[in-house]
Short mmCIF file of C-alpha atoms and ligand atoms in Angstrom, two decimals:
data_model
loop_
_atom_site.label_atom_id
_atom_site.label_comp_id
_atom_site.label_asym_id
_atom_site.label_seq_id
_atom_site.Cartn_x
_atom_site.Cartn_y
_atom_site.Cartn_z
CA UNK A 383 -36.03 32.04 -1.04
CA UNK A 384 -33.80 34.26 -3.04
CA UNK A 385 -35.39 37.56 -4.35
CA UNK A 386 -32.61 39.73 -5.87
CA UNK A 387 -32.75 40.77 -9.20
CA UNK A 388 -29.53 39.38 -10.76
CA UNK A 389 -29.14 42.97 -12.52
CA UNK A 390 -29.36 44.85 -10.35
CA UNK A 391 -26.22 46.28 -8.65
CA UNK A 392 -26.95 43.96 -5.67
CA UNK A 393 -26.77 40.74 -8.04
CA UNK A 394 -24.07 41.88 -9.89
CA UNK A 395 -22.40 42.96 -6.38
CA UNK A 396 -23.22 39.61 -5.11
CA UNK A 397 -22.41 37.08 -8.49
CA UNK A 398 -19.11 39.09 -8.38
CA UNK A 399 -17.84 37.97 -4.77
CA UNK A 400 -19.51 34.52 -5.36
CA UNK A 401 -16.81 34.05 -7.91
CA UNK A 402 -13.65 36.33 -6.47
CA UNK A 403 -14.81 35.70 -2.95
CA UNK A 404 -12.71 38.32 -1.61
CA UNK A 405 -12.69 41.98 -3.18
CA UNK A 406 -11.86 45.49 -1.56
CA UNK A 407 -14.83 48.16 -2.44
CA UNK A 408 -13.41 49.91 -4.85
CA UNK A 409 -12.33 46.89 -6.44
CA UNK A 410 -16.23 46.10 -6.79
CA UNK A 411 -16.52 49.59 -8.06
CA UNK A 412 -13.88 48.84 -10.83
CA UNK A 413 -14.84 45.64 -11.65
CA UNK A 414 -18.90 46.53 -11.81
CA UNK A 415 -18.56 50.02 -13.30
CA UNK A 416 -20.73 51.70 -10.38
CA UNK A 417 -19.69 54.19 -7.67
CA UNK A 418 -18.20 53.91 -4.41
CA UNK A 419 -20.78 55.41 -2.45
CA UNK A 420 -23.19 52.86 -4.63
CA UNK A 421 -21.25 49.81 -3.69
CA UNK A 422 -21.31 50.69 -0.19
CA UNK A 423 -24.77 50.66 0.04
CA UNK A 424 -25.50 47.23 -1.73
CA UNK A 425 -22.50 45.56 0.69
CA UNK A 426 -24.46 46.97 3.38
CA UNK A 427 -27.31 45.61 2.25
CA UNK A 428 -25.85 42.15 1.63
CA UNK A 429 -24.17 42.00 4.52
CA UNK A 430 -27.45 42.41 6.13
CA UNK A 431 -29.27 39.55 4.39
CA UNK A 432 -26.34 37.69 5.43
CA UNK A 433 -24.46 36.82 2.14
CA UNK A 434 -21.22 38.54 2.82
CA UNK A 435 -19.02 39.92 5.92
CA UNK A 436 -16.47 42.39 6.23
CA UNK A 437 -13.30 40.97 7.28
CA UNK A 438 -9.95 42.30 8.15
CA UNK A 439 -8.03 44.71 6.03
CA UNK A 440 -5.91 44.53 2.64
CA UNK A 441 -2.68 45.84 2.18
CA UNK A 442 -2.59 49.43 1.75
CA UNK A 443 -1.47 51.64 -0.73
CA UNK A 444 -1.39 54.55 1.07
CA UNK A 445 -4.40 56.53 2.94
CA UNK A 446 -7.39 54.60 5.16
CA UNK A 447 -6.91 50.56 5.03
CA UNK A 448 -9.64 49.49 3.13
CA UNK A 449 -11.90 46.85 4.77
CA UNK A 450 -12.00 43.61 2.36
CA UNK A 451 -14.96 41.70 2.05
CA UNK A 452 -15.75 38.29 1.93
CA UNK A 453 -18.53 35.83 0.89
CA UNK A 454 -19.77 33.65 2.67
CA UNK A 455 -20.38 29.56 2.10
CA UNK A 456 -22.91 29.19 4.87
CA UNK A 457 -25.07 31.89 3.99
CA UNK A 458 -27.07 29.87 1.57
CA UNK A 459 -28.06 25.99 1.39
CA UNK A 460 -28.85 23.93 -1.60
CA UNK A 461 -30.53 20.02 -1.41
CA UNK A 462 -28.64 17.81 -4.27
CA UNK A 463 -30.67 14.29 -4.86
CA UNK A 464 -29.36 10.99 -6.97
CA UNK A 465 -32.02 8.40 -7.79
CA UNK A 466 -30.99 5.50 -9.62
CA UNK A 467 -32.32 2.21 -9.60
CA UNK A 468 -31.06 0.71 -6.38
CA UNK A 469 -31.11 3.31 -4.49
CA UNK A 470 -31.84 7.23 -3.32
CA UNK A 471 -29.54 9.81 -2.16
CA UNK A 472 -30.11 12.99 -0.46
CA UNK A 473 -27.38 15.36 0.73
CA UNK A 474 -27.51 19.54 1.64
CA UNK A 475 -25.00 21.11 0.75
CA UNK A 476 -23.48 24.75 1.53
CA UNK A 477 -22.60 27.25 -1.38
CA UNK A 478 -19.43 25.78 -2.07
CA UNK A 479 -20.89 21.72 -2.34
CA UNK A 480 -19.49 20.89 1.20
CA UNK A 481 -21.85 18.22 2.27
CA UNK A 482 -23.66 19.05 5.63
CA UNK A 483 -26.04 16.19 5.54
CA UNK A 484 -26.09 13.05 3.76
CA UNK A 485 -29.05 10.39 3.96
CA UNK A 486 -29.80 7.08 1.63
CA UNK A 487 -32.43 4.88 1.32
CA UNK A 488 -33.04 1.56 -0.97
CA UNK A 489 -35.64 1.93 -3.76
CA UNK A 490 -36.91 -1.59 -2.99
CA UNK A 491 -37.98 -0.23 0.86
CA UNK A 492 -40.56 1.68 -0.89
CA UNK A 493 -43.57 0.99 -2.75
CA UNK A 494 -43.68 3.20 -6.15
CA UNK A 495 -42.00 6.61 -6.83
CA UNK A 496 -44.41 8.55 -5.26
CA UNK A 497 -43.92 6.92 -1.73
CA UNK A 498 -39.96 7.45 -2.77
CA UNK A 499 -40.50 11.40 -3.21
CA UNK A 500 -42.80 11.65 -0.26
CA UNK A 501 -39.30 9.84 2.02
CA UNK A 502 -36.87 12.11 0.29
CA UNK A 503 -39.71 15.13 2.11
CA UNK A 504 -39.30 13.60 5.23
CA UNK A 505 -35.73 13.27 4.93
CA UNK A 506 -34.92 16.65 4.02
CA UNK A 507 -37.00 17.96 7.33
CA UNK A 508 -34.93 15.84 9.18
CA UNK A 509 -31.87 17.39 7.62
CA UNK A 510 -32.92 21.02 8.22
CA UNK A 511 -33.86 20.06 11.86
CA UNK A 512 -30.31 18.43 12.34
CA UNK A 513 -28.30 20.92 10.75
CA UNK A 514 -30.51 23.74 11.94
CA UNK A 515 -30.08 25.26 8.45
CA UNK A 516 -33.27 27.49 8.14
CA UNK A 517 -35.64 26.54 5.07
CA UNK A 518 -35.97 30.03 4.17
CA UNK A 519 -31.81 29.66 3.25
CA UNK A 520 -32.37 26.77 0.97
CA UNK A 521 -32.16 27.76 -2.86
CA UNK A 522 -33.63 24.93 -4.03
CA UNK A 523 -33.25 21.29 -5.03
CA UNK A 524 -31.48 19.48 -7.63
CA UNK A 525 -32.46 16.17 -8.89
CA UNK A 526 -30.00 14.02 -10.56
CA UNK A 527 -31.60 11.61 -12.71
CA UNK A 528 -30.93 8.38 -15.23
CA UNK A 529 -32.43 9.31 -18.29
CA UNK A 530 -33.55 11.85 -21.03
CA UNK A 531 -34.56 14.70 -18.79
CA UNK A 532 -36.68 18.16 -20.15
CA UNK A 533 -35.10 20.62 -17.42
CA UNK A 534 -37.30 23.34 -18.14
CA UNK A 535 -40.63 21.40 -18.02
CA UNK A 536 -39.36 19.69 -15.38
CA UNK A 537 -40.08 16.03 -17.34
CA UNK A 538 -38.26 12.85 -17.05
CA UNK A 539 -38.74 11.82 -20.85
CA UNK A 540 -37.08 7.90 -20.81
CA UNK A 541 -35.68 6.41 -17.92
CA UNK A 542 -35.38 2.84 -19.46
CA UNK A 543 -33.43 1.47 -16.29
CA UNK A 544 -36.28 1.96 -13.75
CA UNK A 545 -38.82 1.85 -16.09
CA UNK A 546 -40.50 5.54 -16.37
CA UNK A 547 -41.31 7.61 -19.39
CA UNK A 548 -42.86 11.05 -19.42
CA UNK A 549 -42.63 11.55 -15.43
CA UNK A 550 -43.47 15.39 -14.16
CA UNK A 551 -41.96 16.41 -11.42
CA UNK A 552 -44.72 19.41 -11.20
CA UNK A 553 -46.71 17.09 -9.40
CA UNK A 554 -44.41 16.94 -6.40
CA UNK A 555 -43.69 20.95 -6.43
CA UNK A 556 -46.06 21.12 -3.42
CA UNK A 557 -43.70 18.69 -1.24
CA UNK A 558 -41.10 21.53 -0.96
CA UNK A 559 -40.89 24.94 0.22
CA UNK A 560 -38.25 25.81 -2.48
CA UNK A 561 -38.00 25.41 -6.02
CA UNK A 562 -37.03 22.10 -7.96
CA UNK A 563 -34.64 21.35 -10.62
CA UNK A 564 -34.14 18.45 -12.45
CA UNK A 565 -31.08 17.26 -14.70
CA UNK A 566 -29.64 14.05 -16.25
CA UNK A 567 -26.70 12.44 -13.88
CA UNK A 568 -24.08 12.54 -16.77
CA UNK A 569 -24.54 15.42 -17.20
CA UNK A 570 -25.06 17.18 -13.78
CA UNK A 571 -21.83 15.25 -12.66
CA UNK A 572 -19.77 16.77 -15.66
CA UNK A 573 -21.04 19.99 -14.29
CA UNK A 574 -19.68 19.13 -10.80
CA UNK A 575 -16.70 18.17 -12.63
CA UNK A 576 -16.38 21.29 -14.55
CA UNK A 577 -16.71 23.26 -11.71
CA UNK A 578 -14.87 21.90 -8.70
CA UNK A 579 -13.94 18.46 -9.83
CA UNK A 580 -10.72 17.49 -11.74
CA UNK A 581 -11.58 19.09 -14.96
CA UNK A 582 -12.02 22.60 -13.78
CA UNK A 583 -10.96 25.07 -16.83
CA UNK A 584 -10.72 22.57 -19.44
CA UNK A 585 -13.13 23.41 -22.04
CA UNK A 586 -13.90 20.00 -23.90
CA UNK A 587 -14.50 17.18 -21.91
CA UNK A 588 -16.48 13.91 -21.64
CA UNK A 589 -17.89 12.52 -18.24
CA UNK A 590 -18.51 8.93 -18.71
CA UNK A 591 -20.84 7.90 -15.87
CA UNK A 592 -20.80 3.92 -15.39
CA UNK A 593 -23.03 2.96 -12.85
CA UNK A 594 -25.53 0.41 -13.63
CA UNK A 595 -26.25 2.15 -16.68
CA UNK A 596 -23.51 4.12 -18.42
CA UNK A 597 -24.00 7.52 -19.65
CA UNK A 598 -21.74 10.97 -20.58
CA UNK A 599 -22.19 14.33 -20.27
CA UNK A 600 -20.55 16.20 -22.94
CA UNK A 601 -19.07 19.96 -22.22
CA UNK A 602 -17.66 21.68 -25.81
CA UNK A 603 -16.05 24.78 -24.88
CA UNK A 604 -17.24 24.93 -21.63
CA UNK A 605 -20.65 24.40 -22.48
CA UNK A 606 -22.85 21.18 -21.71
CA UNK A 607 -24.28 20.16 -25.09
CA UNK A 608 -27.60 18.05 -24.71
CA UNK A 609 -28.47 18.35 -28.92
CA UNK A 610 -31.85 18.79 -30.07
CA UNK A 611 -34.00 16.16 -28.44
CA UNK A 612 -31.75 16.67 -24.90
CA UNK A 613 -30.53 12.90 -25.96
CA UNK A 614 -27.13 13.75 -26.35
CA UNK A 615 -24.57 11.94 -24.58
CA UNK A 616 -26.63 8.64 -24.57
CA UNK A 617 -23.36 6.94 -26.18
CA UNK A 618 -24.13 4.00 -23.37
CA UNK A 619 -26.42 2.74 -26.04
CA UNK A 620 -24.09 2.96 -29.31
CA UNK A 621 -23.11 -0.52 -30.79
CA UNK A 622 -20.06 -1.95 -29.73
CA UNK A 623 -20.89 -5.45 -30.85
CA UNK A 624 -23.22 -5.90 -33.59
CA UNK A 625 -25.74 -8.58 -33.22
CA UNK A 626 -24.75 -8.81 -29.16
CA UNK A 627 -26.63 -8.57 -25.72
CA UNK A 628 -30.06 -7.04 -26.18
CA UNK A 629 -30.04 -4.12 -24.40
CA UNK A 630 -33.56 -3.11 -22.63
CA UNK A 631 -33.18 -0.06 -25.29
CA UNK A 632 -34.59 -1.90 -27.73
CA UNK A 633 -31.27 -2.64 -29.39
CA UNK A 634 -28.81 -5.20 -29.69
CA UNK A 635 -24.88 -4.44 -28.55
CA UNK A 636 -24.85 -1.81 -27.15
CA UNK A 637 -22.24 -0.49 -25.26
CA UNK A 638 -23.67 -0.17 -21.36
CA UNK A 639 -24.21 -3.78 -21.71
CA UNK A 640 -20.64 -4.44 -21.50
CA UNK A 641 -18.96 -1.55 -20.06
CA UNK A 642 -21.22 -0.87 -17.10
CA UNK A 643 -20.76 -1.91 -13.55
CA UNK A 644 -23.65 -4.09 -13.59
CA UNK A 645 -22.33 -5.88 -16.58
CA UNK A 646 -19.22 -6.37 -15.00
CA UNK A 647 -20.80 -7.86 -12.06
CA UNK A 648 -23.42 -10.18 -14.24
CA UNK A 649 -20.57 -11.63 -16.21
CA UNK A 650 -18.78 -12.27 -13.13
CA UNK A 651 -22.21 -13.75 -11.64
CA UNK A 652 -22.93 -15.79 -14.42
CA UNK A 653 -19.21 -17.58 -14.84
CA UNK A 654 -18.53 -18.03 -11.36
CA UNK A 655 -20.16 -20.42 -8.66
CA UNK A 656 -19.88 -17.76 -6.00
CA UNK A 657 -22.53 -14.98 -6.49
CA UNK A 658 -21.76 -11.22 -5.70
CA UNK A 659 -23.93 -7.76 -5.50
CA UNK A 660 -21.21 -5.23 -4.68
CA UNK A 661 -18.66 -4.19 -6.80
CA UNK A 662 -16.49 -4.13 -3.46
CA UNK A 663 -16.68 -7.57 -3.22
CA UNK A 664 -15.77 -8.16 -6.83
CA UNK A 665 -12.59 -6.49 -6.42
CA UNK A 666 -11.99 -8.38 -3.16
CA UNK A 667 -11.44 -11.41 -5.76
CA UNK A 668 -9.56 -10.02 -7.98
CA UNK A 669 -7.03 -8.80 -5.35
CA UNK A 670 -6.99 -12.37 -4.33
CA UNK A 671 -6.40 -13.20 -7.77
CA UNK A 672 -9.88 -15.42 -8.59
CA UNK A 673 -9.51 -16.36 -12.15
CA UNK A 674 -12.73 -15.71 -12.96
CA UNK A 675 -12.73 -12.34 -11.47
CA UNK A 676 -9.28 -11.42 -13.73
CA UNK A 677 -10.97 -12.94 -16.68
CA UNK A 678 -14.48 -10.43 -16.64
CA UNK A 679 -12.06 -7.66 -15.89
CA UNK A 680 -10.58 -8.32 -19.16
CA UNK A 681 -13.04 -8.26 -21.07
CA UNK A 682 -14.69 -5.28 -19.09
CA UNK A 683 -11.43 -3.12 -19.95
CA UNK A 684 -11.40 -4.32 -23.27
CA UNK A 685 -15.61 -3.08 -23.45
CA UNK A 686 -14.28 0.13 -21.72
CA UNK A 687 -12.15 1.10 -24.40
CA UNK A 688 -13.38 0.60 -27.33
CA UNK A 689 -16.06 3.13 -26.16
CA UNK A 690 -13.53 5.89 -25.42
CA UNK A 691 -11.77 4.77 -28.57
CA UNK A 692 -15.03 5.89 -30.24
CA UNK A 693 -15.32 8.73 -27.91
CA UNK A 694 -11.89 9.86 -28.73
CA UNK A 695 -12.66 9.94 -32.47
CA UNK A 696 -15.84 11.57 -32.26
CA UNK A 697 -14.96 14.56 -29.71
CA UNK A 698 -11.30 15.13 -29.25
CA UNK A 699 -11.47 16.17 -26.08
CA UNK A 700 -8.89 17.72 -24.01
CA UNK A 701 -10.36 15.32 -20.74
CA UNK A 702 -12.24 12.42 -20.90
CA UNK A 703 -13.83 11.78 -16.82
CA UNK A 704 -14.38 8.13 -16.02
CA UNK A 705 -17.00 8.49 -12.99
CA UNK A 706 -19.05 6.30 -10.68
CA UNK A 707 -18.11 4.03 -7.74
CA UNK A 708 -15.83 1.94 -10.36
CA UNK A 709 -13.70 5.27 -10.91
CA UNK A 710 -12.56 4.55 -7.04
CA UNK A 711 -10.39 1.43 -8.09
CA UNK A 712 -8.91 3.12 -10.79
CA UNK A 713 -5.51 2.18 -9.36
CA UNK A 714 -6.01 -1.67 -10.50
CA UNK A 715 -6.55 -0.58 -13.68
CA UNK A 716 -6.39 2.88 -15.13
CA UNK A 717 -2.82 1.83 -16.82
CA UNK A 718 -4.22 -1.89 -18.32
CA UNK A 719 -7.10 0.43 -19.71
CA UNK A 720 -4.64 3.02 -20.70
CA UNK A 721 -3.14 0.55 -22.97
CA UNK A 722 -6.02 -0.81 -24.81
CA UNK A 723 -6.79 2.21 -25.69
CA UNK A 724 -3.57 4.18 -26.58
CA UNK A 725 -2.59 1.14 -29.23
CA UNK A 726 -0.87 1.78 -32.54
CA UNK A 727 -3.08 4.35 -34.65
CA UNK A 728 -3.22 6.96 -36.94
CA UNK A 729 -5.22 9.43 -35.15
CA UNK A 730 -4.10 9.64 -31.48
CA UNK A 731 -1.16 9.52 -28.47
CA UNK A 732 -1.47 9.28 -25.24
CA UNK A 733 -0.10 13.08 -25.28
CA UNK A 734 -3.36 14.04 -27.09
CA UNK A 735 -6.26 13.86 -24.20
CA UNK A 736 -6.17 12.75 -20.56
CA UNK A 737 -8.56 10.10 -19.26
CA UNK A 738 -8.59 10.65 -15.33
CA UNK A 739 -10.92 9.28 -12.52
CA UNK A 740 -13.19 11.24 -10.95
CA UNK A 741 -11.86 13.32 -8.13
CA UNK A 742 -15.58 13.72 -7.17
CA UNK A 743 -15.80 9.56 -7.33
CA UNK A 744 -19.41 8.47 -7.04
CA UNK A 745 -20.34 12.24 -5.64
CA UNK A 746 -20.13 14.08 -8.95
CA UNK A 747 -23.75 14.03 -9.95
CA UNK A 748 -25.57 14.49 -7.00
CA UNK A 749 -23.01 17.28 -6.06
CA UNK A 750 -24.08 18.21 -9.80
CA UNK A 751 -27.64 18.29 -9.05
CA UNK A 752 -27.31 20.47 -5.67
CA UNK A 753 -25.32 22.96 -8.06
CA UNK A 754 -28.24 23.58 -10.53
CA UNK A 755 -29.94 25.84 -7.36
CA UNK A 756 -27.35 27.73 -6.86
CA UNK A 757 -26.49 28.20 -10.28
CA UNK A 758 -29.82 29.68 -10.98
CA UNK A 759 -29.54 31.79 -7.84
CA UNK A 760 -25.95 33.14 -8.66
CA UNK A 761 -26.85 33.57 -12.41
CA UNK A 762 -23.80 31.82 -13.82
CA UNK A 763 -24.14 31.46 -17.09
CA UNK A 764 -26.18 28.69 -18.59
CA UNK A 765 -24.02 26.41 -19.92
CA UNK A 766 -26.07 24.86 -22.30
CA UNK A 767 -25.41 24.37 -25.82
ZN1 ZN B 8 -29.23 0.10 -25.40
#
């Protein structure tokens, strides 16, 4: 568990070389406003508990060396979990998101969600066993999930792909030694993105999540914005084609139910003789240059960007972040998408914003959802608008 009071001169101490990761002592006493002697005792304190070292020497300017010192990854753990509706995903990370462990299992192995928390318990024993990471270092764990999510009740509102609606998570608090949080994916992934992903500085940007829903996260000025009901960002369901495909929203059109990846691989199921599940294998064919396969990528572009046409106009942001497993083929497409979007207009260039892939791929929001521990821990900010 993690007991330090963030304001104290030991949190402050600690948040401080969490973000610098390597500061002299009197650098910590200039940058915190506290004394020498008073640093000196924290670091000794920290070091300790285990959170920092003292390594090697900086440069001198004259009198004793001074001894720099240095946080440390390992000295905390965090658990990060994805549930969508194929499949569960549970990985520990260290302080800086490096994945120690990584375990998956298919929804359809277990009976109802409660069987599917009580194997994500099981599987994060096995983790701590394998890693020999001690619970005691674990900060917490982060649920990414599909859906309208109340962090701070700790409620999955809607989740209208598998099916849920007003889900606590309280219920399960007693299956874990350490505190749970919960966030929506598109949103935990564009904090991934924001923080070590490809996006890192830039203050407006929107993740666009396409899995087999599609969803964004929306950061303004560094900030996630999630609007009054938390249903922000649920542009997966605007209208892209009126009167089209009813959507299991209730509504007709809308855009996930042309731009996702399980649209993609539906249209491609229902035109072509041979039947596929994996997007891998859908790109297979269009390598090999099946007709069919070239045809539902056309009109899967064409889905693609009218949504981030409509993004574009609505946000200007400096970054839009295509994400998901989809974002790892961006190299067949990203310039035939590029151009459907950046035609003739009277509002944009392709100078004005940058749409990238996900450097994080298909591990932005569960790396998301092992960050919302550790955020908590290290008190950076909220970003929450
Ligand atoms: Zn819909």
């Amino acid at each position: 568990m993690f007991d330090i009071d963030q304001n104290s001169n030991k949190g402050k101490i600690l948040n401080l070389l969490y973000r610098k990761r390597e500061l002299t002592k009197l650098d910590i006493s200039n940058e915190i406003g506290v004394s020498v002697p008073t640093v000196i005792s924290n670091v000794n304190e920290l070091i300790r508990e285990g959170f920092v070292e003292e390594s090697g020497v900086a440069i001198s300017t004259g009198g004793r060396k001074p001894i720099i010192v240095s946080f440390l990854p390992n000295s905390r753990y965090a658990f990060g979990v994805d549930i969508n509706p194929d499949k569960a995903r549970v990985i520990l990370t260290n302080l800086d998101l490096d994945i120690k462990y990584d375990a998956e299992f298919l929804i359809n192995e277990v009976r109802d969600i409660d069987s599917a928390m009580k194997k994500i318990s099981e599987i994060i024993k096995e983790a701590l066993e394998f890693t020999k990471v001690d619970e005691k270092k674990v900060l917490g764990i982060g649920f990414s999930l599909q859906g309208t999510v109340d962090e701070k009740e700790l409620v999955l509102k809607s989740a209208i792909n598998i099916g849920i609606k007003d889900w606590n998570f309280r219920k399960f608090e007693n299956l874990f030694e350490f505190p749970m949080f919960i966030e929506n994916e598109a949103n935990a992934a564009a904090l991934a993105e924001l923080k070590i992903g490809i996006a890192k500085e830039e203050r407006n940007l929107v993740y666009i999540s396409v899995s087999s829903g599609l969803g964004t996260g929306i950061v303004i000025e560094g900030q996630l914005y999630k609007g009054k009901n938390k249903r922000a960002g649920e542009i997966g369901h605007m209208t892209i084609v009126p009167h089209g495909k009813l959507c299991r929203c209730g509504r007709k059109g809308c855009w996930e139910m042309y731009a996702s990846q399980k649209a993609l691989l539906n249209e491609f199921n229902e035109l072509s003789d041979t039947k596929i599940e994996k997007l891998e294998d859908f790109f297979k064919l269009l390598d090999a240059r099946n007709e069919v396969a070239e045809k539902c990528m056309e009109n899967y572009l064409d889905a693609l960007a009218t949504g981030i046409q409509n993004i574009v106009l609505i946000f200007d942001p400096h970054y839009i972040v295509l994400g998901g497993e989809i974002s790892g083929y961006s190299d067949v497409y990203l310039d035939r998408l590029k151009d459907k979007i950046f035609i003739k207009n009277e509002f944009y260039s392709r100078e004005d914003f940058k749409l990238l892939p996900s450097r994080l791929k298909s591990n932005s929001s569960i790396l998301g959802a092992s960050l919302l521990p550790i955020q908590k821990a290290f008190l950076i900010e909220e970003q929450v608008i």
